[in-house]
PDB file of C-alpha atoms in Angstrom:
ATOM      1  CA  UNK A1410      27.974 -86.451 145.384  1.00 41.00           C
ATOM      2  CA  UNK A1411      24.454 -85.345 145.461  1.00 49.00           C
ATOM      3  CA  UNK A1412      21.907 -86.900 143.957  1.00 71.00           C
ATOM      4  CA  UNK A1413      20.487 -85.589 140.638  1.00 92.00           C
ATOM      5  CA  UNK A1414      21.641 -83.744 137.810  1.00 97.00           C
ATOM      6  CA  UNK A1415      23.780 -79.997 136.833  1.00 98.00           C
ATOM      7  CA  UNK A1416      22.190 -77.288 135.104  1.00 98.00           C
ATOM      8  CA  UNK A1417      24.222 -75.022 133.617  1.00 98.00           C
ATOM      9  CA  UNK A1418      22.947 -71.637 132.206  1.00 98.00           C
ATOM     10  CA  UNK A1419      24.208 -69.087 130.146  1.00 98.00           C
ATOM     11  CA  UNK A1420      22.005 -65.704 127.912  1.00 96.00           C
ATOM     12  CA  UNK A1421      21.606 -65.400 124.604  1.00 94.00           C
ATOM     13  CA  UNK A1422      22.352 -61.817 122.533  1.00 89.00           C
ATOM     14  CA  UNK A1423      21.184 -58.995 122.723  1.00 81.00           C
ATOM     15  CA  UNK A1424      21.236 -55.573 121.233  1.00 76.00           C
ATOM     16  CA  UNK A1425      25.513 -54.720 121.009  1.00 76.00           C
ATOM     17  CA  UNK A1426      26.167 -58.413 121.918  1.00 80.00           C
ATOM     18  CA  UNK A1427      25.332 -60.424 118.894  1.00 82.00           C
ATOM     19  CA  UNK A1428      27.770 -63.710 120.447  1.00 88.00           C
ATOM     20  CA  UNK A1429      27.172 -63.446 124.399  1.00 92.00           C
ATOM     21  CA  UNK A1430      30.558 -64.826 126.162  1.00 94.00           C
ATOM     22  CA  UNK A1431      28.482 -66.100 128.822  1.00 96.00           C
ATOM     23  CA  UNK A1432      26.982 -68.478 126.486  1.00 96.00           C
ATOM     24  CA  UNK A1433      30.030 -69.817 124.643  1.00 96.00           C
ATOM     25  CA  UNK A1434      31.579 -70.622 127.862  1.00 97.00           C
ATOM     26  CA  UNK A1435      28.640 -72.381 129.704  1.00 97.00           C
ATOM     27  CA  UNK A1436      28.279 -74.332 126.081  1.00 97.00           C
ATOM     28  CA  UNK A1437      31.889 -75.191 126.567  1.00 97.00           C
ATOM     29  CA  UNK A1438      31.613 -76.005 130.451  1.00 98.00           C
ATOM     30  CA  UNK A1439      28.783 -78.357 129.733  1.00 98.00           C
ATOM     31  CA  UNK A1440      31.333 -80.830 127.141  1.00 97.00           C
ATOM     32  CA  UNK A1441      33.673 -80.531 129.813  1.00 97.00           C
ATOM     33  CA  UNK A1442      31.554 -81.408 132.070  1.00 98.00           C
ATOM     34  CA  UNK A1443      29.757 -84.436 130.681  1.00 97.00           C
ATOM     35  CA  UNK A1444      33.649 -85.607 129.756  1.00 97.00           C
ATOM     36  CA  UNK A1445      34.026 -85.335 133.606  1.00 96.00           C
ATOM     37  CA  UNK A1446      30.858 -87.288 134.303  1.00 97.00           C
ATOM     38  CA  UNK A1447      29.896 -84.758 136.836  1.00 96.00           C
ATOM     39  CA  UNK A1448      27.005 -85.725 137.931  1.00 96.00           C
ATOM     40  CA  UNK A1449      26.698 -88.864 137.016  1.00 96.00           C
ATOM     41  CA  UNK A1450      26.868 -87.408 132.594  1.00 96.00           C
ATOM     42  CA  UNK A1451      23.919 -85.760 133.106  1.00 98.00           C
ATOM     43  CA  UNK A1452      24.587 -81.787 132.521  1.00 98.00           C
ATOM     44  CA  UNK A1453      22.584 -79.890 130.717  1.00 98.00           C
ATOM     45  CA  UNK A1454      22.288 -76.620 129.049  1.00 98.00           C
ATOM     46  CA  UNK A1455      20.226 -73.717 128.838  1.00 98.00           C
ATOM     47  CA  UNK A1456      20.895 -70.827 127.098  1.00 97.00           C
ATOM     48  CA  UNK A1457      17.890 -68.058 128.588  1.00 97.00           C
ATOM     49  CA  UNK A1458      16.719 -65.541 126.352  1.00 94.00           C
ATOM     50  CA  UNK A1459      17.670 -61.605 127.056  1.00 91.00           C
ATOM     51  CA  UNK A1460      14.266 -60.630 128.447  1.00 91.00           C
ATOM     52  CA  UNK A1461      12.791 -60.691 131.903  1.00 87.00           C
ATOM     53  CA  UNK A1462       9.916 -63.170 129.675  1.00 92.00           C
ATOM     54  CA  UNK A1463      12.528 -65.997 129.990  1.00 95.00           C
ATOM     55  CA  UNK A1464      12.481 -66.498 133.941  1.00 95.00           C
ATOM     56  CA  UNK A1465       9.020 -67.736 134.208  1.00 95.00           C
ATOM     57  CA  UNK A1466       8.737 -69.147 130.687  1.00 97.00           C
ATOM     58  CA  UNK A1467      12.642 -71.329 130.792  1.00 97.00           C
ATOM     59  CA  UNK A1468      14.337 -70.934 134.215  1.00 98.00           C
ATOM     60  CA  UNK A1469      11.491 -71.990 136.264  1.00 98.00           C
ATOM     61  CA  UNK A1470      10.634 -74.630 134.116  1.00 97.00           C
ATOM     62  CA  UNK A1471      13.825 -76.007 134.492  1.00 98.00           C
ATOM     63  CA  UNK A1472      14.091 -75.946 138.303  1.00 98.00           C
ATOM     64  CA  UNK A1473      11.526 -77.196 139.153  1.00 96.00           C
ATOM     65  CA  UNK A1474      12.249 -81.040 136.903  1.00 95.00           C
ATOM     66  CA  UNK A1475      14.672 -80.425 139.704  1.00 95.00           C
ATOM     67  CA  UNK A1476      18.775 -79.780 138.995  1.00 97.00           C
ATOM     68  CA  UNK A1477      20.947 -81.085 142.374  1.00 97.00           C
ATOM     69  CA  UNK A1478      22.980 -77.405 141.813  1.00 98.00           C
ATOM     70  CA  UNK A1479      22.575 -74.356 140.024  1.00 98.00           C
ATOM     71  CA  UNK A1480      25.594 -73.075 137.462  1.00 98.00           C
ATOM     72  CA  UNK A1481      24.899 -69.772 135.952  1.00 98.00           C
ATOM     73  CA  UNK A1482      26.743 -67.036 133.849  1.00 98.00           C
ATOM     74  CA  UNK A1483      26.195 -63.705 132.629  1.00 96.00           C
ATOM     75  CA  UNK A1484      28.498 -61.182 130.614  1.00 94.00           C
ATOM     76  CA  UNK A1485      29.612 -57.797 132.137  1.00 89.00           C
ATOM     77  CA  UNK A1486      30.813 -55.659 128.765  1.00 81.00           C
ATOM     78  CA  UNK A1487      33.355 -53.578 131.174  1.00 83.00           C
ATOM     79  CA  UNK A1488      35.317 -56.360 133.255  1.00 85.00           C
ATOM     80  CA  UNK A1489      38.467 -57.302 132.413  1.00 87.00           C
ATOM     81  CA  UNK A1490      38.296 -60.310 135.285  1.00 93.00           C
ATOM     82  CA  UNK A1491      35.778 -63.195 136.367  1.00 96.00           C
ATOM     83  CA  UNK A1492      33.749 -61.366 139.028  1.00 97.00           C
ATOM     84  CA  UNK A1493      31.591 -64.574 141.669  1.00 98.00           C
ATOM     85  CA  UNK A1494      28.509 -62.771 142.275  1.00 98.00           C
ATOM     86  CA  UNK A1495      27.684 -63.486 146.883  1.00 98.00           C
ATOM     87  CA  UNK A1496      23.807 -62.719 146.348  1.00 97.00           C
ATOM     88  CA  UNK A1497      21.184 -61.360 143.943  1.00 97.00           C
ATOM     89  CA  UNK A1498      19.285 -57.744 145.448  1.00 95.00           C
ATOM     90  CA  UNK A1499      15.224 -57.813 145.112  1.00 95.00           C
ATOM     91  CA  UNK A1500      15.142 -54.881 142.480  1.00 91.00           C
ATOM     92  CA  UNK A1501      14.983 -54.571 138.579  1.00 84.00           C
ATOM     93  CA  UNK A1502      15.406 -51.663 137.035  1.00 75.00           C
ATOM     94  CA  UNK A1503      13.537 -49.504 134.650  1.00 74.00           C
ATOM     95  CA  UNK A1504      14.920 -47.879 132.804  1.00 66.00           C
ATOM     96  CA  UNK A1505      17.598 -50.406 130.740  1.00 71.00           C
ATOM     97  CA  UNK A1506      14.527 -52.897 128.568  1.00 72.00           C
ATOM     98  CA  UNK A1507      15.636 -55.770 127.892  1.00 72.00           C
ATOM     99  CA  UNK A1508      16.375 -57.821 124.483  1.00 70.00           C
ATOM    100  CA  UNK A1509      12.084 -57.605 123.279  1.00 72.00           C
ATOM    101  CA  UNK A1510      12.280 -53.848 124.017  1.00 76.00           C
ATOM    102  CA  UNK A1511      10.276 -55.110 127.505  1.00 76.00           C
ATOM    103  CA  UNK A1512      11.222 -53.346 131.117  1.00 77.00           C
ATOM    104  CA  UNK A1513      10.669 -53.891 134.022  1.00 75.00           C
ATOM    105  CA  UNK A1514       6.824 -54.197 135.574  1.00 76.00           C
ATOM    106  CA  UNK A1515       7.758 -53.007 138.357  1.00 77.00           C
ATOM    107  CA  UNK A1516      11.199 -52.284 141.070  1.00 82.00           C
ATOM    108  CA  UNK A1517      11.054 -54.979 143.348  1.00 86.00           C
ATOM    109  CA  UNK A1518      11.967 -58.507 142.019  1.00 89.00           C
ATOM    110  CA  UNK A1519       8.898 -59.990 143.910  1.00 91.00           C
ATOM    111  CA  UNK A1520       6.494 -57.886 145.914  1.00 89.00           C
ATOM    112  CA  UNK A1521       6.957 -59.620 149.756  1.00 92.00           C
ATOM    113  CA  UNK A1522      10.292 -61.134 148.987  1.00 94.00           C
ATOM    114  CA  UNK A1523      13.726 -60.394 150.873  1.00 96.00           C
ATOM    115  CA  UNK A1524      16.181 -58.379 150.211  1.00 96.00           C
ATOM    116  CA  UNK A1525      18.506 -59.810 149.213  1.00 97.00           C
ATOM    117  CA  UNK A1526      19.064 -63.808 148.822  1.00 97.00           C
ATOM    118  CA  UNK A1527      22.909 -64.726 149.478  1.00 97.00           C
ATOM    119  CA  UNK A1528      25.176 -67.733 147.547  1.00 97.00           C
ATOM    120  CA  UNK A1529      26.327 -69.952 151.284  1.00 93.00           C
ATOM    121  CA  UNK A1530      29.080 -71.881 148.107  1.00 96.00           C
ATOM    122  CA  UNK A1531      30.146 -68.140 146.318  1.00 97.00           C
ATOM    123  CA  UNK A1532      33.608 -67.653 149.031  1.00 97.00           C
ATOM    124  CA  UNK A1533      34.899 -71.533 148.333  1.00 96.00           C
ATOM    125  CA  UNK A1534      33.559 -70.997 144.261  1.00 97.00           C
ATOM    126  CA  UNK A1535      36.425 -67.761 144.935  1.00 97.00           C
ATOM    127  CA  UNK A1536      38.673 -69.937 145.896  1.00 97.00           C
ATOM    128  CA  UNK A1537      38.290 -72.861 143.260  1.00 97.00           C
ATOM    129  CA  UNK A1538      38.731 -70.478 140.030  1.00 97.00           C
ATOM    130  CA  UNK A1539      42.368 -68.941 141.628  1.00 97.00           C
ATOM    131  CA  UNK A1540      43.879 -71.448 143.034  1.00 97.00           C
ATOM    132  CA  UNK A1541      43.291 -72.622 139.047  1.00 96.00           C
ATOM    133  CA  UNK A1542      44.245 -70.157 137.534  1.00 95.00           C
ATOM    134  CA  UNK A1543      41.568 -67.681 136.837  1.00 96.00           C
ATOM    135  CA  UNK A1544      41.458 -63.619 138.496  1.00 93.00           C
ATOM    136  CA  UNK A1545      38.820 -64.065 139.987  1.00 97.00           C
ATOM    137  CA  UNK A1546      36.384 -61.436 142.263  1.00 96.00           C
ATOM    138  CA  UNK A1547      34.110 -61.770 144.431  1.00 97.00           C
ATOM    139  CA  UNK A1548      31.583 -59.532 144.143  1.00 96.00           C
ATOM    140  CA  UNK A1549      28.004 -57.624 145.821  1.00 95.00           C
ATOM    141  CA  UNK A1550      26.374 -56.294 143.436  1.00 93.00           C
ATOM    142  CA  UNK A1551      24.309 -58.973 140.402  1.00 91.00           C
ATOM    143  CA  UNK A1552      23.626 -55.402 139.004  1.00 85.00           C
ATOM    144  CA  UNK A1553      19.541 -53.961 138.492  1.00 82.00           C
ATOM    145  CA  UNK A1554      18.974 -55.988 135.021  1.00 85.00           C
ATOM    146  CA  UNK A1555      18.645 -59.662 133.889  1.00 92.00           C
ATOM    147  CA  UNK A1556      22.001 -61.790 135.882  1.00 93.00           C
ATOM    148  CA  UNK A1557      20.310 -59.758 138.921  1.00 95.00           C
ATOM    149  CA  UNK A1558      16.411 -61.627 138.556  1.00 94.00           C
ATOM    150  CA  UNK A1559      17.338 -64.602 137.406  1.00 97.00           C
ATOM    151  CA  UNK A1560      19.525 -65.077 139.786  1.00 98.00           C
ATOM    152  CA  UNK A1561      17.360 -63.973 142.834  1.00 97.00           C
ATOM    153  CA  UNK A1562      14.817 -66.809 141.114  1.00 97.00           C
ATOM    154  CA  UNK A1563      17.194 -69.279 141.399  1.00 98.00           C
ATOM    155  CA  UNK A1564      18.206 -68.515 144.618  1.00 98.00           C
ATOM    156  CA  UNK A1565      14.316 -69.035 146.017  1.00 97.00           C
ATOM    157  CA  UNK A1566      15.457 -73.324 145.530  1.00 97.00           C
ATOM    158  CA  UNK A1567      17.224 -75.250 148.473  1.00 95.00           C
ATOM    159  CA  UNK A1568      20.095 -76.665 146.531  1.00 97.00           C
ATOM    160  CA  UNK A1569      23.880 -75.139 145.527  1.00 97.00           C
ATOM    161  CA  UNK A1570      22.731 -72.075 143.458  1.00 98.00           C
ATOM    162  CA  UNK A1571      25.997 -69.509 142.378  1.00 98.00           C
ATOM    163  CA  UNK A1572      25.557 -67.210 139.985  1.00 98.00           C
ATOM    164  CA  UNK A1573      29.394 -65.523 137.901  1.00 98.00           C
ATOM    165  CA  UNK A1574      30.189 -63.372 135.925  1.00 97.00           C
ATOM    166  CA  UNK A1575      32.877 -63.391 132.754  1.00 95.00           C
ATOM    167  CA  UNK A1576      34.281 -60.280 131.028  1.00 92.00           C
ATOM    168  CA  UNK A1577      34.344 -60.386 127.262  1.00 89.00           C
ATOM    169  CA  UNK A1578      36.406 -62.737 125.015  1.00 78.00           C
ATOM    170  CA  UNK A1579      39.340 -62.017 123.362  1.00 71.00           C
ATOM    171  CA  UNK A1580      39.900 -61.747 119.966  1.00 65.00           C
ATOM    172  CA  UNK A1581      40.808 -65.193 118.798  1.00 52.00           C
ATOM    173  CA  UNK A1582      44.580 -64.340 117.865  1.00 44.00           C
ATOM    174  CA  UNK A1583      44.894 -62.893 121.536  1.00 47.00           C
ATOM    175  CA  UNK A1584      44.674 -63.495 124.182  1.00 43.00           C
ATOM    176  CA  UNK A1585      45.859 -61.517 126.467  1.00 44.00           C
ATOM    177  CA  UNK A1586      43.861 -58.232 125.829  1.00 44.00           C
ATOM    178  CA  UNK A1587      42.134 -56.697 128.859  1.00 48.00           C
ATOM    179  CA  UNK A1588      44.076 -59.874 130.743  1.00 55.00           C
ATOM    180  CA  UNK A1589      40.793 -62.065 130.433  1.00 62.00           C
ATOM    181  CA  UNK A1590      40.698 -65.946 130.243  1.00 76.00           C
ATOM    182  CA  UNK A1591      40.370 -68.203 127.682  1.00 89.00           C
ATOM    183  CA  UNK A1592      37.416 -69.998 127.182  1.00 93.00           C
ATOM    184  CA  UNK A1593      39.194 -73.933 128.215  1.00 94.00           C
ATOM    185  CA  UNK A1594      40.184 -71.860 130.658  1.00 94.00           C
ATOM    186  CA  UNK A1595      37.605 -70.662 132.038  1.00 96.00           C
ATOM    187  CA  UNK A1596      35.225 -73.466 131.297  1.00 97.00           C
ATOM    188  CA  UNK A1597      38.704 -76.023 132.670  1.00 97.00           C
ATOM    189  CA  UNK A1598      38.646 -73.694 135.719  1.00 97.00           C
ATOM    190  CA  UNK A1599      34.354 -73.995 136.329  1.00 98.00           C
ATOM    191  CA  UNK A1600      34.058 -77.828 136.435  1.00 98.00           C
ATOM    192  CA  UNK A1601      36.228 -77.139 139.355  1.00 97.00           C
ATOM    193  CA  UNK A1602      33.832 -74.795 140.813  1.00 98.00           C
ATOM    194  CA  UNK A1603      30.598 -77.580 139.522  1.00 98.00           C
ATOM    195  CA  UNK A1604      32.230 -79.606 141.498  1.00 97.00           C
ATOM    196  CA  UNK A1605      32.376 -77.913 144.723  1.00 96.00           C
ATOM    197  CA  UNK A1606      28.086 -76.837 143.970  1.00 97.00           C
ATOM    198  CA  UNK A1607      27.093 -81.347 143.388  1.00 96.00           C
ATOM    199  CA  UNK A1608      29.375 -81.629 146.650  1.00 93.00           C
ATOM    200  CA  UNK A1609      27.380 -78.734 148.815  1.00 80.00           C
ATOM    201  CA  UNK A1610      23.814 -78.852 151.110  1.00 49.00           C
ATOM    202  CA  UNK A1611      21.222 -77.536 150.767  1.00 39.00           C
ATOM    203  CA  UNK A1612      22.807 -73.518 151.584  1.00 40.00           C
ATOM    204  CA  UNK A1613      20.173 -71.792 151.530  1.00 41.00           C
ATOM    205  CA  UNK A1614      18.115 -71.970 155.224  1.00 36.00           C
ATOM    206  CA  UNK A1615      14.774 -70.609 155.789  1.00 34.00           C
ATOM    207  CA  UNK A1616      15.161 -67.542 157.974  1.00 35.00           C
ATOM    208  CA  UNK A1617      17.198 -65.762 160.902  1.00 34.00           C
ATOM    209  CA  UNK A1618      20.232 -63.941 159.781  1.00 35.00           C
ATOM    210  CA  UNK A1619      23.544 -64.828 157.241  1.00 32.00           C
ATOM    211  CA  UNK A1620      26.644 -63.074 158.630  1.00 33.00           C
ATOM    212  CA  UNK A1621      28.493 -60.834 155.825  1.00 31.00           C
ATOM    213  CA  UNK A1622      31.118 -62.711 154.012  1.00 33.00           C
ATOM    214  CA  UNK A1623      34.288 -61.010 155.971  1.00 29.00           C
ATOM    215  CA  UNK A1624      35.670 -60.576 151.891  1.00 32.00           C
ATOM    216  CA  UNK A1625      35.377 -57.278 149.902  1.00 36.00           C
ATOM    217  CA  UNK A1626      32.728 -56.601 147.808  1.00 36.00           C
ATOM    218  CA  UNK A1627      33.363 -54.397 143.539  1.00 39.00           C
ATOM    219  CA  UNK A1628      30.010 -53.567 143.013  1.00 37.00           C
ATOM    220  CA  UNK A1629      28.924 -53.579 138.617  1.00 36.00           C
ATOM    221  CA  UNK A1630      28.091 -50.763 137.307  1.00 35.00           C
ATOM    222  CA  UNK A1631      24.704 -52.102 136.194  1.00 33.00           C
ATOM    223  CA  UNK A1632      24.874 -51.050 132.288  1.00 32.00           C
ATOM    224  CA  UNK A1633      27.385 -53.127 132.099  1.00 42.00           C
ATOM    225  CA  UNK A1634      25.819 -55.887 133.455  1.00 44.00           C
ATOM    226  CA  UNK A1635      23.585 -58.578 131.969  1.00 47.00           C
TER     227      UNK A1635
END
């Protein structure tokens, strides 16, 4: 198992979503991961404000510590199933302001950066979630908003990084609503994913072409992804 801590990230509230499911699941995941002794119990939680400014002020310092692996969570408001993101793209939208009202400064996240960065642990994570009873699907489109921007930055690190979009959580007492998994079930399955990330090695080789994963991709609607 890799040395170093496990970093788990989620997002805070934003207009229309006063309680962000990604932060709820992330908190439970951290508690379970510590109980299971992942990373020697050194599991850290980072709930990112839903602003572009949070990437340099919150995410980048956390990545510099540095962690052994990063598991990132966000919410896909129109989703009914968990989405495992296979890549992040070097793109942003100037149509959707963040929670502070700010827009992305330009359409590219990094002027001279690669067009995309891929998570080569995504396929294994998808299998792990399904084996643990989660109706997860692959996605090759993390949107053009903060989830994609944070993922693109994290994938620049030479460590295992994965982003998972979770659907809205069902109200208490209606666990079958929209077939969304309950918090405990999803957090427990993500512990298995986190264990796999920590057991991995460098997964973002510099240069060269990466073969497209044969699993069918499911695009996300940009306006429903954060």
